[in-house]
Amino acid sequence: MDSPYGRRGADIVIWLLLLTMPYWLTAVGGYAQLGSRVLIMALAAMSLNFLLGYTGVLSFGHAAYFGLGAYGMGLTIKYLVPSTFAGMAVGVLTGAAAAAIIGVLIVHLRGIYFAMVTIAFGQVFYFIAYRWNIVTGGDDGLSGWSREPIDLGFTTIDIVHDQKAFYYLVFVCFLVGVTIMAALLRSPFGRTLLAIRENERRARFLGIPINRHIWMSWLISCTFVSLAGTLYALLNNFADPHDLRWDQSGDFVIMAVLGGMRSFWGPLIGAAIFVVLQDYVSSETQNWMSFIGLFFVLVVVFFPRGVLGIIRWKATP
Amino acid sequence: MTQLILYNVFNGLIIGAFYALMALGLSLILNLSGVINFAHGGFLAVGAYLAYMLIPYIGFWGALVISPILTAVFGLIIERFLIRRVYGRDPLYSLLLTFGLAFMLEDGTRFIWGPETLPFSIPNWLSSPLSGQFFFLTGYRLFMVLLVTAAVVALFVILNYTRLGVRIRAGTLDLETVSALGVNVRMLRSLNFGLGIYLAGLAGVLAAGMLGLQPTIGSDLIMPSFVAIIIGGLGSLPGTLLGGLLIGVASGVTTVFFPSASEAVIYIMMGLVLLVRPRGLLGEEGRF
């Protein structure tokens, strides 16, 4: 198989497209916030794919950590300090801490059992957010706060009103997250994860501590999903209990599958297609849930290998 | 206070019976075919709304008999054209497929019957309290407990004493050998799926009479059903039953002391079970 980092040419094209997105997006009918949302969802889907595609572990509960990031951000700015970076740190740490603890409970489970337990555990945080009205705002979500300008000491970046500046904040986070994950996948640790995915029993015979590796992969994956969650809260100036719900987890999985789980950039493409489609459908019809559902069914029936999977399959005779 | 606790224990038992009825259907499908049926709640809603449509023509009792059967037929059609495609593939695909189906069913019921809660009429003599002191003990609730008990007993009789049941149980242990012995596995899976959906439909009719009829009726019940299966132990039907009743009672009792945690408590229970006994209360060692 080719390097998880992809071919160099494709990498450069993708980075250039992402870097210039705010400047061409409006020309093709999009708007600035849509670009930010695509990139945030792509970060979440690529983080999920670190676990799903590269470790071979099926999690259907990643929305929990996404939502914890979002609430961590919102609560910090609303109640503690009006600082975007502090919110980000709190959100990511909360998500990572929850993932570390739950990971210990579930890491020895496999396959369908693992999927089911991750789904069920995801709901705990949903109910906490939903029920703890005074703090989280309950069903209405956490509002009454907004993102703060970033103070770098020598200059202040206004991400509050300038959508382009906000996009580049998201872009920098995406760049950092994706680069770290790509580097990890190229390292011996990443190779070990691939070995576990391909043949767990053989990897065990080689003396690899399987559960510890899966736990690490789970933790890394959830941490970056939390980062995406903090950015999502910033984008909306709002944390929604539905960010924590199982429907959201399903969305992340479909993005990864739609783009192609076995390719590094696949989830980015899946996220772009999904977000744009969702944006279009929900503005056109009340019954967008049916369309999204139909979309899931069609992807499973006709595109199980994903967009990039098909291209690669066609390319190799 | 005693009466309050008793009330909530009884209430929890009824809710637990719903969870169990739904989780048993889920468990049947999961054990034999390895498919987590996310759409189970959607089928429950279909059963409930079909009963709502049928009641003006054939009455409550007619609907109670016919609606679950129609739901099962609907389930068989879905199985034939969609679910069958994902048997034996990565569980990822069955999850995504049934997830999409769940969306479509919930939204479809909302589209056809509207988002607001519909009145669901049950016979008058069933809805009156049986005793003045235990006001909560209405005939309908007692009737539900009896019916769920009957359904569970019938299910275990089918599984233990009929040819179909023996084949289903054999299939959950080793489907390949069952197939090699000349059993039509395709048919077996279909019938098993239909049986599971029948239980969902039945739970739907009962739930509609108690909770009221709205499109989210199914998706509200599905997560606790998952928890019931995990607590009881994957692969064990008695475990699923026990798990359902346990979490029902636990959330009922929590309602007395700490109402806002009544949903979260079942997940905490699940965490504890996974910590102390990862295979679940009655699960077999090493099966998952």
mmCIF file of N, CA and C in Angstrom, chain B residues 32 45 60-61 63 70 93 101 116 124 146 151 161 174 181 188 218:
data_model
loop_
_atom_site.group_PDB
_atom_site.id
_atom_site.type_symbol
_atom_site.label_atom_id
_atom_site.label_comp_id
_atom_site.label_asym_id
_atom_site.label_seq_id
_atom_site.Cartn_x
_atom_site.Cartn_y
_atom_site.Cartn_z
ATOM 1 N N LEU B 32 -27.986 -13.870 15.954
ATOM 2 C CA LEU B 32 -27.939 -14.764 14.799
ATOM 3 C C LEU B 32 -27.220 -14.126 13.614
ATOM 4 N N ALA B 45 -42.065 2.382 16.143
ATOM 5 C CA ALA B 45 -42.967 3.494 15.825
ATOM 6 C C ALA B 45 -43.954 3.089 14.733
ATOM 7 N N PHE B 60 -59.204 -1.850 19.623
ATOM 8 C CA PHE B 60 -57.897 -1.981 20.247
ATOM 9 C C PHE B 60 -57.370 -3.407 20.175
ATOM 10 N N TRP B 61 -58.263 -4.372 20.475
ATOM 11 C CA TRP B 61 -57.784 -5.761 20.543
ATOM 12 C C TRP B 61 -57.391 -6.281 19.172
ATOM 13 N N ALA B 63 -56.281 -4.432 16.727
ATOM 14 C CA ALA B 63 -55.029 -3.768 16.372
ATOM 15 C C ALA B 63 -53.849 -4.397 17.107
ATOM 16 N N LEU B 70 -48.342 -6.982 10.839
ATOM 17 C CA LEU B 70 -48.062 -6.126 9.681
ATOM 18 C C LEU B 70 -46.665 -5.526 9.781
ATOM 19 N N TYR B 93 -21.012 -1.612 8.159
ATOM 20 C CA TYR B 93 -22.012 -1.354 7.124
ATOM 21 C C TYR B 93 -23.424 -1.604 7.634
ATOM 22 N N LEU B 101 -31.809 3.864 7.968
ATOM 23 C CA LEU B 101 -33.197 3.419 8.005
ATOM 24 C C LEU B 101 -33.931 4.044 9.189
ATOM 25 N N GLU B 116 -47.038 16.190 16.051
ATOM 26 C CA GLU B 116 -47.614 16.345 17.384
ATOM 27 C C GLU B 116 -48.076 14.999 17.952
ATOM 28 N N ASN B 124 -61.870 1.690 27.931
ATOM 29 C CA ASN B 124 -62.099 2.441 29.159
ATOM 30 C C ASN B 124 -61.845 1.640 30.425
ATOM 31 N N LEU B 146 -48.711 -8.256 32.235
ATOM 32 C CA LEU B 146 -49.122 -9.624 31.909
ATOM 33 C C LEU B 146 -48.801 -9.967 30.454
ATOM 34 N N ALA B 151 -45.618 -12.677 26.264
ATOM 35 C CA ALA B 151 -44.792 -12.630 25.058
ATOM 36 C C ALA B 151 -43.428 -13.239 25.313
ATOM 37 N N TYR B 161 -38.561 -25.173 22.211
ATOM 38 C CA TYR B 161 -39.318 -26.383 21.897
ATOM 39 C C TYR B 161 -39.782 -26.493 20.454
ATOM 40 N N ASP B 174 -23.145 -21.531 15.799
ATOM 41 C CA ASP B 174 -22.291 -21.866 14.664
ATOM 42 C C ASP B 174 -23.137 -21.929 13.399
ATOM 43 N N LEU B 181 -25.600 -28.561 7.578
ATOM 44 C CA LEU B 181 -26.556 -29.626 7.907
ATOM 45 C C LEU B 181 -27.836 -29.514 7.072
ATOM 46 N N LEU B 188 -33.755 -18.812 7.524
ATOM 47 C CA LEU B 188 -33.665 -18.772 8.987
ATOM 48 C C LEU B 188 -33.443 -17.339 9.469
ATOM 49 N N GLY B 218 -39.843 5.710 19.207
ATOM 50 C CA GLY B 218 -38.890 4.619 19.045
ATOM 51 C C GLY B 218 -37.473 5.008 19.430
#
